[in-house]
């Protein structure tokens, strides 16, 4: 269950909005499925993996591989690459599920708050709460199911179900993008 609440305590004077929700493995999996640039070492391993496929294809017996340059050898090579690709996708899916289980072993309560001078939220990979002033909001990404607030070491994942509607989640994403764009208090004034 998710809902937004207005601050009710006297000491919450700077709090504008609070959303509470439950983080699950599905939320961690959504974070892990975000498209990002692969690091250099992963690209090298990816290339080596498929080079290994070429070697395996070359070492196949002649009855499987056929004569060099024949369609049979092309199909054998493509079959080896297809098997490699399937194994790669399977390994990635298993790794993501294991990582999601490590990030959120059991469903847990989380909060996302909008303050006068920052945003705060429960991080997906810990029970800690992160506070991000506008200049520290690195990236705001929204999908049909989640809102992600990311910087170099902070990952706040807010499911759309935490908001009243998908439109409210989209509005919040746009508001956060505008907030992160500046100007900031330390920028020179004209």
mmCIF file of N, CA and C in Angstrom, residues 75-133:
data_model
loop_
_atom_site.group_PDB
_atom_site.id
_atom_site.type_symbol
_atom_site.label_atom_id
_atom_site.label_comp_id
_atom_site.label_asym_id
_atom_site.label_seq_id
_atom_site.Cartn_x
_atom_site.Cartn_y
_atom_site.Cartn_z
ATOM 1 N N UNK A 75 25.981 -22.393 -41.052
ATOM 2 C CA UNK A 75 24.915 -22.699 -40.098
ATOM 3 C C UNK A 75 25.472 -23.217 -38.773
ATOM 4 N N UNK A 76 26.543 -23.994 -38.826
ATOM 5 C CA UNK A 76 27.166 -24.495 -37.591
ATOM 6 C C UNK A 76 27.733 -23.327 -36.788
ATOM 7 N N UNK A 77 28.381 -22.399 -37.478
ATOM 8 C CA UNK A 77 28.934 -21.213 -36.804
ATOM 9 C C UNK A 77 27.812 -20.395 -36.163
ATOM 10 N N UNK A 78 26.734 -20.155 -36.916
ATOM 11 C CA UNK A 78 25.596 -19.387 -36.383
ATOM 12 C C UNK A 78 24.932 -20.102 -35.207
ATOM 13 N N UNK A 79 24.881 -21.432 -35.257
ATOM 14 C CA UNK A 79 24.300 -22.201 -34.141
ATOM 15 C C UNK A 79 25.151 -22.040 -32.885
ATOM 16 N N UNK A 80 26.481 -22.081 -33.032
ATOM 17 C CA UNK A 80 27.368 -21.894 -31.876
ATOM 18 C C UNK A 80 27.168 -20.504 -31.285
ATOM 19 N N UNK A 81 27.099 -19.480 -32.131
ATOM 20 C CA UNK A 81 26.901 -18.111 -31.660
ATOM 21 C C UNK A 81 25.533 -17.965 -30.974
ATOM 22 N N UNK A 82 24.506 -18.594 -31.540
ATOM 23 C CA UNK A 82 23.163 -18.537 -30.929
ATOM 24 C C UNK A 82 23.165 -19.181 -29.544
ATOM 25 N N UNK A 83 23.838 -20.328 -29.411
ATOM 26 C CA UNK A 83 23.934 -20.996 -28.100
ATOM 27 C C UNK A 83 24.677 -20.093 -27.120
ATOM 28 N N UNK A 84 25.757 -19.473 -27.585
ATOM 29 C CA UNK A 84 26.509 -18.560 -26.708
ATOM 30 C C UNK A 84 25.634 -17.396 -26.259
ATOM 31 N N UNK A 85 24.891 -16.830 -27.193
ATOM 32 C CA UNK A 85 24.038 -15.693 -26.868
ATOM 33 C C UNK A 85 22.961 -16.103 -25.861
ATOM 34 N N UNK A 86 22.363 -17.277 -26.060
ATOM 35 C CA UNK A 86 21.352 -17.770 -25.122
ATOM 36 C C UNK A 86 21.957 -17.984 -23.731
ATOM 37 N N UNK A 87 23.158 -18.552 -23.673
ATOM 38 C CA UNK A 87 23.830 -18.745 -22.380
ATOM 39 C C UNK A 87 24.135 -17.405 -21.715
ATOM 40 N N UNK A 88 24.522 -16.431 -22.506
ATOM 41 C CA UNK A 88 24.807 -15.100 -21.973
ATOM 42 C C UNK A 88 23.546 -14.461 -21.386
ATOM 43 N N UNK A 89 22.428 -14.550 -22.108
ATOM 44 C CA UNK A 89 21.166 -13.994 -21.605
ATOM 45 C C UNK A 89 20.697 -14.719 -20.350
ATOM 46 N N UNK A 90 20.848 -16.039 -20.327
ATOM 47 C CA UNK A 90 20.469 -16.817 -19.152
ATOM 48 C C UNK A 90 21.322 -16.433 -17.945
ATOM 49 N N UNK A 91 22.623 -16.331 -18.151
ATOM 50 C CA UNK A 91 23.523 -15.955 -17.053
ATOM 51 C C UNK A 91 23.195 -14.560 -16.536
ATOM 52 N N UNK A 92 22.900 -13.626 -17.435
ATOM 53 C CA UNK A 92 22.557 -12.264 -17.013
ATOM 54 C C UNK A 92 21.255 -12.251 -16.219
ATOM 55 N N UNK A 93 20.260 -13.022 -16.658
ATOM 56 C CA UNK A 93 18.986 -13.081 -15.939
ATOM 57 C C UNK A 93 19.171 -13.676 -14.545
ATOM 58 N N UNK A 94 19.954 -14.755 -14.440
ATOM 59 C CA UNK A 94 20.205 -15.379 -13.135
ATOM 60 C C UNK A 94 20.973 -14.408 -12.236
ATOM 61 N N UNK A 95 21.993 -13.755 -12.799
ATOM 62 C CA UNK A 95 22.773 -12.786 -12.017
ATOM 63 C C UNK A 95 21.880 -11.657 -11.524
ATOM 64 N N UNK A 96 21.005 -11.102 -12.357
ATOM 65 C CA UNK A 96 20.110 -10.010 -11.934
ATOM 66 C C UNK A 96 19.179 -10.458 -10.817
ATOM 67 N N UNK A 97 18.625 -11.644 -10.946
ATOM 68 C CA UNK A 97 17.712 -12.139 -9.894
ATOM 69 C C UNK A 97 18.455 -12.344 -8.577
ATOM 70 N N UNK A 98 19.668 -12.870 -8.641
ATOM 71 C CA UNK A 98 20.471 -13.041 -7.432
ATOM 72 C C UNK A 98 20.785 -11.681 -6.819
ATOM 73 N N UNK A 99 21.189 -10.718 -7.643
ATOM 74 C CA UNK A 99 21.481 -9.369 -7.161
ATOM 75 C C UNK A 99 20.245 -8.713 -6.541
ATOM 76 N N UNK A 100 19.083 -8.879 -7.203
ATOM 77 C CA UNK A 100 17.836 -8.313 -6.664
ATOM 78 C C UNK A 100 17.518 -8.940 -5.316
ATOM 79 N N UNK A 101 17.736 -10.238 -5.188
ATOM 80 C CA UNK A 101 17.494 -10.915 -3.909
ATOM 81 C C UNK A 101 18.430 -10.368 -2.838
ATOM 82 N N UNK A 102 19.694 -10.078 -3.212
ATOM 83 C CA UNK A 102 20.655 -9.519 -2.247
ATOM 84 C C UNK A 102 20.285 -8.082 -1.858
ATOM 85 N N UNK A 103 19.749 -7.328 -2.816
ATOM 86 C CA UNK A 103 19.393 -5.932 -2.532
ATOM 87 C C UNK A 103 18.169 -5.840 -1.630
ATOM 88 N N UNK A 104 17.158 -6.653 -1.904
ATOM 89 C CA UNK A 104 15.916 -6.629 -1.125
ATOM 90 C C UNK A 104 15.541 -8.074 -0.787
ATOM 91 N N UNK A 105 16.173 -8.634 0.264
ATOM 92 C CA UNK A 105 15.891 -10.032 0.612
ATOM 93 C C UNK A 105 14.443 -10.261 1.041
ATOM 94 N N UNK A 106 13.860 -9.283 1.714
ATOM 95 C CA UNK A 106 12.443 -9.341 2.088
ATOM 96 C C UNK A 106 11.837 -7.968 1.821
ATOM 97 N N UNK A 107 10.552 -7.918 1.511
ATOM 98 C CA UNK A 107 9.939 -6.603 1.294
ATOM 99 C C UNK A 107 10.134 -5.714 2.520
ATOM 100 N N UNK A 108 10.398 -4.435 2.261
ATOM 101 C CA UNK A 108 10.623 -3.517 3.380
ATOM 102 C C UNK A 108 10.006 -2.158 3.091
ATOM 103 N N UNK A 109 9.681 -1.489 4.145
ATOM 104 C CA UNK A 109 9.067 -0.169 4.062
ATOM 105 C C UNK A 109 10.108 0.833 3.563
ATOM 106 N N UNK A 110 9.650 1.771 2.741
ATOM 107 C CA UNK A 110 10.529 2.804 2.212
ATOM 108 C C UNK A 110 9.765 4.117 2.149
ATOM 109 N N UNK A 111 10.517 5.200 2.066
ATOM 110 C CA UNK A 111 9.918 6.536 1.972
ATOM 111 C C UNK A 111 10.617 7.350 0.904
ATOM 112 N N UNK A 112 9.865 8.244 0.302
ATOM 113 C CA UNK A 112 10.408 9.239 -0.602
ATOM 114 C C UNK A 112 9.818 10.574 -0.166
ATOM 115 N N UNK A 113 10.690 11.568 0.069
ATOM 116 C CA UNK A 113 10.233 12.846 0.603
ATOM 117 C C UNK A 113 10.750 13.998 -0.257
ATOM 118 N N UNK A 114 9.901 15.003 -0.372
ATOM 119 C CA UNK A 114 10.282 16.250 -1.022
ATOM 120 C C UNK A 114 10.365 17.295 0.083
ATOM 121 N N UNK A 115 11.559 17.870 0.257
ATOM 122 C CA UNK A 115 11.779 18.901 1.247
ATOM 123 C C UNK A 115 11.963 20.243 0.525
ATOM 124 N N UNK A 116 11.948 21.316 1.271
ATOM 125 C CA UNK A 116 12.144 22.636 0.684
ATOM 126 C C UNK A 116 13.484 22.711 -0.031
ATOM 127 N N UNK A 117 14.521 22.113 0.547
ATOM 128 C CA UNK A 117 15.869 22.267 -0.007
ATOM 129 C C UNK A 117 16.490 20.982 -0.542
ATOM 130 N N UNK A 118 15.762 19.856 -0.535
ATOM 131 C CA UNK A 118 16.337 18.601 -1.025
ATOM 132 C C UNK A 118 15.242 17.563 -1.234
ATOM 133 N N UNK A 119 15.654 16.436 -1.750
ATOM 134 C CA UNK A 119 14.785 15.256 -1.790
ATOM 135 C C UNK A 119 15.462 14.184 -0.944
ATOM 136 N N UNK A 120 14.678 13.298 -0.409
ATOM 137 C CA UNK A 120 15.221 12.224 0.423
ATOM 138 C C UNK A 120 14.473 10.946 0.097
ATOM 139 N N UNK A 121 15.185 9.840 0.209
ATOM 140 C CA UNK A 121 14.526 8.573 -0.056
ATOM 141 C C UNK A 121 15.347 7.401 0.414
ATOM 142 N N UNK A 122 14.663 6.292 0.608
ATOM 143 C CA UNK A 122 15.313 5.048 0.993
ATOM 144 C C UNK A 122 16.045 4.501 -0.228
ATOM 145 N N UNK A 123 17.297 4.137 -0.024
ATOM 146 C CA UNK A 123 18.076 3.580 -1.128
ATOM 147 C C UNK A 123 17.672 2.130 -1.371
ATOM 148 N N UNK A 124 17.746 1.707 -2.633
ATOM 149 C CA UNK A 124 17.311 0.358 -2.991
ATOM 150 C C UNK A 124 18.235 -0.710 -2.419
ATOM 151 N N UNK A 125 19.521 -0.404 -2.286
ATOM 152 C CA UNK A 125 20.453 -1.449 -1.869
ATOM 153 C C UNK A 125 20.860 -1.364 -0.399
ATOM 154 N N UNK A 126 20.118 -0.568 0.392
ATOM 155 C CA UNK A 126 20.371 -0.516 1.835
ATOM 156 C C UNK A 126 19.138 0.038 2.526
ATOM 157 N N UNK A 127 19.175 0.050 3.841
ATOM 158 C CA UNK A 127 18.072 0.645 4.604
ATOM 159 C C UNK A 127 18.311 2.125 4.860
ATOM 160 N N UNK A 128 19.420 2.643 4.342
ATOM 161 C CA UNK A 128 19.772 4.042 4.572
ATOM 162 C C UNK A 128 18.873 4.975 3.790
ATOM 163 N N UNK A 129 18.763 6.176 4.321
ATOM 164 C CA UNK A 129 18.020 7.230 3.646
ATOM 165 C C UNK A 129 19.045 8.196 3.053
ATOM 166 N N UNK A 130 18.885 8.533 1.791
ATOM 167 C CA UNK A 130 19.798 9.462 1.124
ATOM 168 C C UNK A 130 19.114 10.813 0.984
ATOM 169 N N UNK A 131 19.855 11.870 1.248
ATOM 170 C CA UNK A 131 19.374 13.237 1.076
ATOM 171 C C UNK A 131 20.156 13.861 -0.062
ATOM 172 N N UNK A 132 19.464 14.326 -1.082
ATOM 173 C CA UNK A 132 20.111 14.904 -2.250
ATOM 174 C C UNK A 132 19.632 16.337 -2.457
ATOM 175 N N UNK A 133 20.557 17.274 -2.343
ATOM 176 C CA UNK A 133 20.228 18.645 -2.696
ATOM 177 C C UNK A 133 20.152 18.711 -4.223
#
